[in-house]
Tab-separated table of C-alpha atoms in Angstrom:
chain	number	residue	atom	x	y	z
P	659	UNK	CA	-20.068	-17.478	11.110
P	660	UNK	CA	-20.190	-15.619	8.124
P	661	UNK	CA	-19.511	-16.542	4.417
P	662	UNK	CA	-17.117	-15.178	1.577
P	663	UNK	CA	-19.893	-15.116	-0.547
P	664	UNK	CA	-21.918	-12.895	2.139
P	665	UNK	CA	-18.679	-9.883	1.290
P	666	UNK	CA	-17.912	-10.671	-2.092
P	667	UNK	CA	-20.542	-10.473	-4.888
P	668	UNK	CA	-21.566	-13.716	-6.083
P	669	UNK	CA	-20.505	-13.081	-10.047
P	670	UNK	CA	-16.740	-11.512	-8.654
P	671	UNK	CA	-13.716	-13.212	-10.030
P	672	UNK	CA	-12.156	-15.409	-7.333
P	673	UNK	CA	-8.951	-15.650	-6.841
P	674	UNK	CA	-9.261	-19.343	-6.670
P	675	UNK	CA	-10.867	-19.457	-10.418
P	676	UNK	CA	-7.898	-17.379	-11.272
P	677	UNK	CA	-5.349	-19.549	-10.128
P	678	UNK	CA	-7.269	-22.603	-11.359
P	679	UNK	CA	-7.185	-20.663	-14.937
P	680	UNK	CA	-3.720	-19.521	-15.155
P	681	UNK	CA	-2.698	-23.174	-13.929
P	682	UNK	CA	-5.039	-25.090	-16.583
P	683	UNK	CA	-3.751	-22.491	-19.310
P	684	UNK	CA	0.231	-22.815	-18.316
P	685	UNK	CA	0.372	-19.079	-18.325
P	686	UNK	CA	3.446	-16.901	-17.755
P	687	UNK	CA	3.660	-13.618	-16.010
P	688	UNK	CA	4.584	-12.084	-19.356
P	689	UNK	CA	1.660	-13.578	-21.351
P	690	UNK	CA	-0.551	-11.619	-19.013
P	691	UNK	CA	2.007	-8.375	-19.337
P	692	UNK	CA	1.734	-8.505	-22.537
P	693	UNK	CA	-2.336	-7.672	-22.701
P	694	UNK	CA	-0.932	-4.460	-21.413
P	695	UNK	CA	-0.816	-2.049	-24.540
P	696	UNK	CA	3.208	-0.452	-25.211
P	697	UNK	CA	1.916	3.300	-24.738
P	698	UNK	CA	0.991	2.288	-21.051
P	699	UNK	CA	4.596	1.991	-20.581
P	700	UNK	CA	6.127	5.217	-22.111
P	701	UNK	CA	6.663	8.012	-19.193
P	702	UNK	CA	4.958	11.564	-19.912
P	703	UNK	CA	7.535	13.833	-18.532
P	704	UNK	CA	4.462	16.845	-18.322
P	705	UNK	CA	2.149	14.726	-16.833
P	706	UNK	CA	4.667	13.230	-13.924
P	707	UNK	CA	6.028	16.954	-13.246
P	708	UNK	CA	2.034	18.279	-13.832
P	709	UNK	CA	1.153	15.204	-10.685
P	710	UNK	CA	3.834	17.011	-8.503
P	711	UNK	CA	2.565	20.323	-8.837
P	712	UNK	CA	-0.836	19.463	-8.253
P	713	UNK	CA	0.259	16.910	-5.156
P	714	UNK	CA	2.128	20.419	-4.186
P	715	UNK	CA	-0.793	22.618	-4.650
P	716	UNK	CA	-3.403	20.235	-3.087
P	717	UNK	CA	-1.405	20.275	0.363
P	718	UNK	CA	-0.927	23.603	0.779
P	719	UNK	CA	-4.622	24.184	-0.322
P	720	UNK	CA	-5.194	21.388	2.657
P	721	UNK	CA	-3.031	23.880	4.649
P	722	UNK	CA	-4.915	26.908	4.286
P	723	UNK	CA	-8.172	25.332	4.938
P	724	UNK	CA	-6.643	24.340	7.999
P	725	UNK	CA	-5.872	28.288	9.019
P	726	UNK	CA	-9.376	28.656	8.582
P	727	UNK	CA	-10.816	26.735	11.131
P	728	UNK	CA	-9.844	26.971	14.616
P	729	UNK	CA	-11.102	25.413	17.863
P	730	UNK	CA	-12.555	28.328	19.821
P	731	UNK	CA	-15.227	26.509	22.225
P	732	UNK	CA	-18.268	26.659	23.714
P	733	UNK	CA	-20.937	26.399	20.657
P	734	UNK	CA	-18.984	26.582	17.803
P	735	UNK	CA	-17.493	23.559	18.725
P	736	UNK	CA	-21.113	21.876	17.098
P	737	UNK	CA	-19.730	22.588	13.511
P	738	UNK	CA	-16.071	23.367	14.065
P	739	UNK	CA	-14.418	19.646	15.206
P	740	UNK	CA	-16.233	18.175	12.343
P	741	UNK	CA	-15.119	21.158	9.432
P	742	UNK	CA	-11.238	20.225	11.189
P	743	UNK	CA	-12.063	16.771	10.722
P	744	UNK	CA	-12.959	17.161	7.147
P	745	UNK	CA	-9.845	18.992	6.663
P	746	UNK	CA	-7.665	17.061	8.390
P	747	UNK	CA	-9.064	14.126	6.059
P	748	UNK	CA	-8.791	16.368	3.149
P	749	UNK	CA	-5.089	16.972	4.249
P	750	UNK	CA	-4.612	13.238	4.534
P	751	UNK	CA	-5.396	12.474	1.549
P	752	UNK	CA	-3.273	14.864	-0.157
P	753	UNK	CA	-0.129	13.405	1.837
P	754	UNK	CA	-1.256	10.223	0.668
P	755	UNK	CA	-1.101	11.600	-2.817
P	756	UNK	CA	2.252	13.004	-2.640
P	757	UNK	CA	3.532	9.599	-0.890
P	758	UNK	CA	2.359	7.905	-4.479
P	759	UNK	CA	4.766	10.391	-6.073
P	760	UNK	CA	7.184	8.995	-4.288
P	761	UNK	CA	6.253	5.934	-4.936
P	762	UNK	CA	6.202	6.066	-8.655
P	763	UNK	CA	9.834	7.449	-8.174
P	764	UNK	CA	11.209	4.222	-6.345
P	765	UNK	CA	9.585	2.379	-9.350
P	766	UNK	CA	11.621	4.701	-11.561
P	767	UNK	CA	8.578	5.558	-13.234
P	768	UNK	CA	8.247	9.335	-12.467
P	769	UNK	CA	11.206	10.120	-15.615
P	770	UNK	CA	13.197	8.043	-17.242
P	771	UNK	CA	16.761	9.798	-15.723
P	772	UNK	CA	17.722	8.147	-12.452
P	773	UNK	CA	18.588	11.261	-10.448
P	774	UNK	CA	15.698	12.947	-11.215
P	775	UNK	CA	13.473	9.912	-9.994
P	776	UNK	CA	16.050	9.713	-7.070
P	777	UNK	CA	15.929	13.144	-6.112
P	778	UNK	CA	12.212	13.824	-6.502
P	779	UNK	CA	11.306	10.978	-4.605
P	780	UNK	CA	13.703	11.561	-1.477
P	781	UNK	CA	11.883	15.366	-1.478
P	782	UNK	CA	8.183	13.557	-1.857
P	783	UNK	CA	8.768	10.761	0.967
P	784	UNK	CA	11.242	12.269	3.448
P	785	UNK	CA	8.689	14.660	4.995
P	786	UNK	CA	6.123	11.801	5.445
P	787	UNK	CA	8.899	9.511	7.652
P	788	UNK	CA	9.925	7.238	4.895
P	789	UNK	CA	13.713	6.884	3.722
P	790	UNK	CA	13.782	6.672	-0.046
P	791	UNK	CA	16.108	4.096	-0.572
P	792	UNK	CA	14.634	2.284	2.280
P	793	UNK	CA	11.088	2.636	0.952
P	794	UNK	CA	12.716	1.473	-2.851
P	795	UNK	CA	14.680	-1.535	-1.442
P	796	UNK	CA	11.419	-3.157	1.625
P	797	UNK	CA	8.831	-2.179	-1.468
P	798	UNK	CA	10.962	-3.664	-4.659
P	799	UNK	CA	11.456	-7.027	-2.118
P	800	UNK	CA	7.385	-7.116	-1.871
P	801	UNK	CA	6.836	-7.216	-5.558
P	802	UNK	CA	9.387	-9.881	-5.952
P	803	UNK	CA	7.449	-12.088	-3.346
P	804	UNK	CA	4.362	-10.809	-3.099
P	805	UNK	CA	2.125	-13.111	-1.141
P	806	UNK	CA	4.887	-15.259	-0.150
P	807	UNK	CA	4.650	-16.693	3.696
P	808	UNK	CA	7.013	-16.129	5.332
P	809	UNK	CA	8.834	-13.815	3.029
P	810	UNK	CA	6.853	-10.814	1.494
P	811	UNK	CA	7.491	-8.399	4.564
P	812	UNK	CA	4.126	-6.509	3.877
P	813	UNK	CA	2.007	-8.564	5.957
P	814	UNK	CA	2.476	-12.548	4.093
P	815	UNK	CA	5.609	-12.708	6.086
P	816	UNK	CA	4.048	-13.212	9.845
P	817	UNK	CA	0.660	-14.947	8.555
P	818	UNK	CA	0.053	-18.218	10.243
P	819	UNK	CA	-2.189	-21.398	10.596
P	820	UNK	CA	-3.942	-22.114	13.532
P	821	UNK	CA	-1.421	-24.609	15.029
P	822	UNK	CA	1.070	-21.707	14.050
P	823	UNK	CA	-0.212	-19.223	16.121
P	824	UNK	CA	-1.814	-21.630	18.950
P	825	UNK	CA	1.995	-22.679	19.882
P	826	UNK	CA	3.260	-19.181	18.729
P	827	UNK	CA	4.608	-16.885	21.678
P	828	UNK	CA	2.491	-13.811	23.274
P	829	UNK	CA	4.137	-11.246	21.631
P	830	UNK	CA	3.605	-13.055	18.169
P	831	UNK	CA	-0.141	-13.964	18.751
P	832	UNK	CA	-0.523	-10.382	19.907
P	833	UNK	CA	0.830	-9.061	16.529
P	834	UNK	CA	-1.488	-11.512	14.204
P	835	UNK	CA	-4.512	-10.991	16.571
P	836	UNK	CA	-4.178	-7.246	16.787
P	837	UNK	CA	-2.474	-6.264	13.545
P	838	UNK	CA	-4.182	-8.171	11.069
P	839	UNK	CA	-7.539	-8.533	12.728
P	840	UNK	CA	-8.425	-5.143	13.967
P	841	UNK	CA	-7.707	-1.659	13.146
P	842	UNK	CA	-4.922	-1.641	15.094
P	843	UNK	CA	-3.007	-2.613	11.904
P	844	UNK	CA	-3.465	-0.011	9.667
P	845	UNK	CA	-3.078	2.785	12.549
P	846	UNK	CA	0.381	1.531	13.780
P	847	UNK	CA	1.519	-0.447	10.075
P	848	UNK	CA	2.887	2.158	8.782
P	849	UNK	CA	4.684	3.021	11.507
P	850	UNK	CA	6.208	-0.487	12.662
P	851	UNK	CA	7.367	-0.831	8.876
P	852	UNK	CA	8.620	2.544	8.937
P	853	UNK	CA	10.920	1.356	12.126
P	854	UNK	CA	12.148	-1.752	10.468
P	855	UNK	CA	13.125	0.107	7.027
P	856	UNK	CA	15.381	2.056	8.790
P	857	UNK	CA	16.819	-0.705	10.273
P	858	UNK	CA	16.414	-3.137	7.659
P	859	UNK	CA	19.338	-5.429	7.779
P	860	UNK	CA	18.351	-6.390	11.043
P	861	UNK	CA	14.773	-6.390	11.167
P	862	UNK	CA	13.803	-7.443	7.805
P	863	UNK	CA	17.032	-9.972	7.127
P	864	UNK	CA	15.082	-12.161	4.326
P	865	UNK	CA	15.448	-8.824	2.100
P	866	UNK	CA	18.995	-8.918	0.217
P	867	UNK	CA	21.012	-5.880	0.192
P	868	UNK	CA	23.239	-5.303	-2.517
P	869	UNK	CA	26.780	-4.229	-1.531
P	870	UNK	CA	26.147	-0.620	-1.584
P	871	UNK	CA	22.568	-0.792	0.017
P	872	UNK	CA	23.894	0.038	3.151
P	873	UNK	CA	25.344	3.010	2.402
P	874	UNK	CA	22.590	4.278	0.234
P	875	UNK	CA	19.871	3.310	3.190
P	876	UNK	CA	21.867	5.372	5.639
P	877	UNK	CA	21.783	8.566	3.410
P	878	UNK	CA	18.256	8.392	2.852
P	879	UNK	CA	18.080	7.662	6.613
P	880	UNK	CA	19.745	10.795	7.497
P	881	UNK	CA	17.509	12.769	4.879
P	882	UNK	CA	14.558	11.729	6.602
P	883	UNK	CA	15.444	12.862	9.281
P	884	UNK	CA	16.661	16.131	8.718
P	885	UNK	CA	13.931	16.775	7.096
P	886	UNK	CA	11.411	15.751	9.782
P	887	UNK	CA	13.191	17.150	12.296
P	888	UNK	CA	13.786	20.275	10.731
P	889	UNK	CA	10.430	20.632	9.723
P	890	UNK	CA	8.830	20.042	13.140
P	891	UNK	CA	11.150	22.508	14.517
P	892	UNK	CA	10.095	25.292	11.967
P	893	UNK	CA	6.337	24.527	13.146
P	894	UNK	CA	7.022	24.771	16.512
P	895	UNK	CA	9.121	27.919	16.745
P	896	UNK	CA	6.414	29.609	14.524
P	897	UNK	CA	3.672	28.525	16.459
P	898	UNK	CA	4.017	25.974	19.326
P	899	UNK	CA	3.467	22.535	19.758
P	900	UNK	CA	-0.168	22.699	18.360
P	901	UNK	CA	0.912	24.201	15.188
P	902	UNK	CA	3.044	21.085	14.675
P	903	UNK	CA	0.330	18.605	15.315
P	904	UNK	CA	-2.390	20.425	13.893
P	905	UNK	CA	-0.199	21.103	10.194
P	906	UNK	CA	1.779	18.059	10.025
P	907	UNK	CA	1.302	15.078	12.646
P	908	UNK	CA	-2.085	14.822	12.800
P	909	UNK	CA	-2.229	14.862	8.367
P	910	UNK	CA	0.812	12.646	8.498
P	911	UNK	CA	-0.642	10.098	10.397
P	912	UNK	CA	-4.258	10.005	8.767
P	913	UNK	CA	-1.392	9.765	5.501
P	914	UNK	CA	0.151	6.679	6.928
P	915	UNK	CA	-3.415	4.854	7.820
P	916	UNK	CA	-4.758	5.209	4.262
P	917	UNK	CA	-1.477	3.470	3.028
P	918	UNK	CA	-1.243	0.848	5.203
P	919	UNK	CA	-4.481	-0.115	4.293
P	920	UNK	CA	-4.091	0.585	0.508
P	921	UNK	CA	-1.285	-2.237	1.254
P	922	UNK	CA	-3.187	-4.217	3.206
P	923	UNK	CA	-6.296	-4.496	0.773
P	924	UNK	CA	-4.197	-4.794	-2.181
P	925	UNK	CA	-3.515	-8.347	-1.569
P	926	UNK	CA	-6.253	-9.135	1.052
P	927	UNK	CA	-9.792	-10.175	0.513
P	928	UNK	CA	-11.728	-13.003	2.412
P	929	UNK	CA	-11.026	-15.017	-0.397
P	930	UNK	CA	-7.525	-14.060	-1.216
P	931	UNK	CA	-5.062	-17.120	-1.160
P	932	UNK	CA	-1.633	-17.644	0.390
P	933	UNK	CA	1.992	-19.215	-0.792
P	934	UNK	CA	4.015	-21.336	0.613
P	935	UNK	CA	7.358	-20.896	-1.195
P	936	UNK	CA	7.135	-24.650	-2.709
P	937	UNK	CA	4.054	-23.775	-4.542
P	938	UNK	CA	4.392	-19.882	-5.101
P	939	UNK	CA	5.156	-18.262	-8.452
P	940	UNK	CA	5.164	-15.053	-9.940
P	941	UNK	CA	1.747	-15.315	-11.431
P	942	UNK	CA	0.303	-16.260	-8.406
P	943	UNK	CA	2.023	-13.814	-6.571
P	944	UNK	CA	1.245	-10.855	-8.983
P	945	UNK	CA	-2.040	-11.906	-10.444
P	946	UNK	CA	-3.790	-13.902	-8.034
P	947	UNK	CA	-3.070	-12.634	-5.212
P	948	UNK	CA	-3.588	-8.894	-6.479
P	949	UNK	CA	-6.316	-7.060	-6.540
P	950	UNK	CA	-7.461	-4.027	-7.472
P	951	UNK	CA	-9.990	-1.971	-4.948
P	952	UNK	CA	-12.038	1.364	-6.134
P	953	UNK	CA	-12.914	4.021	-3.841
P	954	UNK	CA	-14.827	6.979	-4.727
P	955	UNK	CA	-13.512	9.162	-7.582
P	956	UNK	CA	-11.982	12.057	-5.443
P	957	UNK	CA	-9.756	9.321	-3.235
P	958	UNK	CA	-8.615	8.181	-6.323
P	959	UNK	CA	-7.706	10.865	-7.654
P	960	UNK	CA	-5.994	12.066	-4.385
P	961	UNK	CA	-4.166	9.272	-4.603
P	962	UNK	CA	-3.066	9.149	-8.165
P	963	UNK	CA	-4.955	5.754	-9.086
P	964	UNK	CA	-2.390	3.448	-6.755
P	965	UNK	CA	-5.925	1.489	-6.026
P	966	UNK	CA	-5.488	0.338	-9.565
P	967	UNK	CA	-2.845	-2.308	-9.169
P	968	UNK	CA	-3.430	-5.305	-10.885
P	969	UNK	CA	-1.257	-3.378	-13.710
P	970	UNK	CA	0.990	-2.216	-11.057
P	971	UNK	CA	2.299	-5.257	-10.155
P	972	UNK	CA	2.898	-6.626	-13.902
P	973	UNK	CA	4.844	-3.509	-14.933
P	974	UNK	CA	5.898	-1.445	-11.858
P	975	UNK	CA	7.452	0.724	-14.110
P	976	UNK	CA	3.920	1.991	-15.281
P	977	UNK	CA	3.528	5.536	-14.295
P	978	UNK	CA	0.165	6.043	-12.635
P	979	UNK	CA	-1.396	7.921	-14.770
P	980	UNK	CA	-1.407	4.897	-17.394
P	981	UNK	CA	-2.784	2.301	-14.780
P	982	UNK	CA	-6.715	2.636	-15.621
P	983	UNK	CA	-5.662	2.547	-19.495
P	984	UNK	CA	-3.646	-0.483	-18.459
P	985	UNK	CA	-5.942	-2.509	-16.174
P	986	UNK	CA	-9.106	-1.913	-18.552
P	987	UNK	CA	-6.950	-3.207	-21.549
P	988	UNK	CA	-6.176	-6.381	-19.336
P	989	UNK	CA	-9.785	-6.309	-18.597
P	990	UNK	CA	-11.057	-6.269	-21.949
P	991	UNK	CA	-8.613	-8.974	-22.926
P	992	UNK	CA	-9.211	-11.540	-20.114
P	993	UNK	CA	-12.113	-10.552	-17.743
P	994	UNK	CA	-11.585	-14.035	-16.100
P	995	UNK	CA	-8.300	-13.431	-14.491
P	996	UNK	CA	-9.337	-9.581	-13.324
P	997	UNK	CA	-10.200	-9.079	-9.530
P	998	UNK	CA	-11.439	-6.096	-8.229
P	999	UNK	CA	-13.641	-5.378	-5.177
P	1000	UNK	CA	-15.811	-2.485	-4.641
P	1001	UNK	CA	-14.128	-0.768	-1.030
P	1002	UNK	CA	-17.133	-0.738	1.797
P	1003	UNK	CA	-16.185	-0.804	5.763
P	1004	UNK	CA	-18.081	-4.079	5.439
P	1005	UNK	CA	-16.076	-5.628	3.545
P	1006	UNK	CA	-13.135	-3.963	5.518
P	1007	UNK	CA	-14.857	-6.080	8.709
P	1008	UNK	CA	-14.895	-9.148	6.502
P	1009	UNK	CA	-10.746	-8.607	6.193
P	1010	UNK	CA	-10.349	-8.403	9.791
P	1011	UNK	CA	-12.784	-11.598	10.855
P	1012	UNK	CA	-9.787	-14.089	8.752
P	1013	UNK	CA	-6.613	-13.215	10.269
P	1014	UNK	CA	-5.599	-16.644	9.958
P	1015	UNK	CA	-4.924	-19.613	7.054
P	1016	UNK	CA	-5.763	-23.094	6.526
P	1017	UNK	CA	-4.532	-25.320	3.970
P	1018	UNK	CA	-6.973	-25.762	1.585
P	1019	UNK	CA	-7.965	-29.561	0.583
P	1020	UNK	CA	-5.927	-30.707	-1.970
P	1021	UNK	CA	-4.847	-27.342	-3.123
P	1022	UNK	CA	-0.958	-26.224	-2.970
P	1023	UNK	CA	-1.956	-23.098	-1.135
P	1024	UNK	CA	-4.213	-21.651	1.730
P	1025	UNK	CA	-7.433	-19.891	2.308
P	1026	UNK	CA	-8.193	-17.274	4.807
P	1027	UNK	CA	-9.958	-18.280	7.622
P	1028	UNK	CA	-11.379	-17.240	11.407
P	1029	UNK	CA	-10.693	-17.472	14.581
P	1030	UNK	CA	-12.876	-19.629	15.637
P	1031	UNK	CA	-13.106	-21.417	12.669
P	1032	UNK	CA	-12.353	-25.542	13.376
């Protein structure tokens, strides 16, 4: 059985000596917000409207790399399924990239005029199968209980102890076994979550919907759709079912993968910690139980720095381009209550082996822990 310390370096922050800080120091969400300097807050209309046109120009550069290289057989095949490979990653990544757009736009942090965040966003997430409003509503509920059993709807909402998930249904054991301890997760997470935001009331019914939430999640509902549909439509009519998948599924869905595990690994280590709600608060939710997990410079910059989120989750207002400035202020400040990990598939594996939690001794919270852990 392995260790945490065999994944995580041995001079890493732990979340537990966070927690164990913050506690012994009585600090408030807003004592740690305010290491963050004031610029870090103030929206750069170039630089939001400069991030669209270069999430713009990096997909249809992904798009013409993909005219280049066709499947023709016999030999070629040696060098050209891995150069569509490469570009289908390539492509990917820049959906992934133009998803953060969106993102920053639910946070209202892409201009400081509603419509225009409102607008820009339903444009950047409706062609990757995400409602805006929906996406806004599900994402604003996870960074009001982030880490929260039973409530963050993320992944904290279905985790479960041993006993939990011993006298747990098939169909429930299937969905911790599978989802959070194999890859199975991030390949269909995106997806399932996708399902429920569109039918959030009923699927998600811990979230609260203000009285015109239904209204507004039914537009953006109906914009995703017409703009999927019409867009697969296009494809096809110009070039058959191939052209579809080759230009938009197949980069859609390598899209959705990288953020469901950007998601996942945001809040998930094999050391990360879990709330019950009698002992959750926002610092533990926010600053504990967040992390922030570097990639190699051209993912992040694909992805507009959303791997920086320690900052993210204190202010998510922040624009993304002022999250490095941000986290390496709250760095400098307090080094003790900064996680980050260094990404590796490794440590990926380590993830996937705890699945489950167990109360930790005398603690008012829980540790990750195997399967076949006693």
């Amino acid at each position: 059985m392995s260790t945490v310390s065999q994944v995580v370096d041995s001079d890493a922050v732990l979340p537990r000596s966070v927690d164990d800080r913050t506690r012994a120091e009585n600090l408030s969400i807003g004592d740690i917000r305010d290491l963050i300097p004031k610029e870090c807050h103030v929206i750069d209309p170039v630089r939001s409207w400069r991030a669209l046109g270069s999430a713009l120009l990096r997909i249809a550069l992904a798009e013409l790399i993909l005219t280049r290289v066709e499947l023709t057989g016999g030999v070629n095949l040696l060098w050209q399924v891995p150069a569509l490979a490469a570009a289908w990653l390539f492509a990917g990544w820049a959906f992934t990239g133009m998803f953060v757009i969106g993102h920053d736009c639910a946070h209202m942090a892409f201009s400081d005029r509603k419509w225009v965040n409102e607008v820009v966003g339903h444009l950047a997430l409706a062609f990757e199968f995400t409602g805006f409003h929906n996406w806004r509503i599900w994402h604003n509920f996870h960074h009001a209980k982030t880490q929260l059993r039973g409530m963050d709807p993320d992944w904290a909402e279905k985790m479960m102890t041993r006993g939990e998930y011993e006298t747990s249904p098939l169909g429930v054991k299937a969905h911790v076994r599978l989802g959070f301890g194999t890859p199975l997760g991030i390949l269909v997470g995106f997806w399932v979550g996708m399902f429920r935001r569109t039918f959030m009331k009923t699927l998600a019914p811990q979230i609260p919907l203000s009285r015109g939430a239904p209204r507004e999640l039914l537009f953006s509902s109906l914009f995703m759709v017409a703009a999927c549909g019409a867009l697969s439509v296009a494809l096809v009519r110009l070039g058959g079912p191939w052209v579809l998948v080759k230009y938009y599924y197949i980069p859609a869905f390598i899209a959705a993968a990288h953020g469901a595990m950007l998601t996942y690994l945001h809040h998930t280590s094999p050391d990360a910690l879990v709330f019950d709600r009698e002992g959750w608060n926002p610092v533990r939710g926010q600053v504990v139980s967040t992390f922030n997990v570097r990639f190699p410079a051209i993912c992040e910059a694909m992805w507009f720095d959303i791997n920086i989120h320690l900052p993210h989750h204190l202010a998510p207002k922040i624009p993304w381009y002022n999250l490095k400035p941000a986290a390496e202020a709250i760095r400098a400040a307090r080094p003790d209550l900064y996680i980050e990990r260094q990404f590796s598939f490794g440590y990926l594996l380590a993830c996937w082996k705890r699945p489950l939690i167990r109360p930790a001794p005398n603690e008012s919270y829980y540790a990750m822990t195997e399967f076949n852990d006693s």
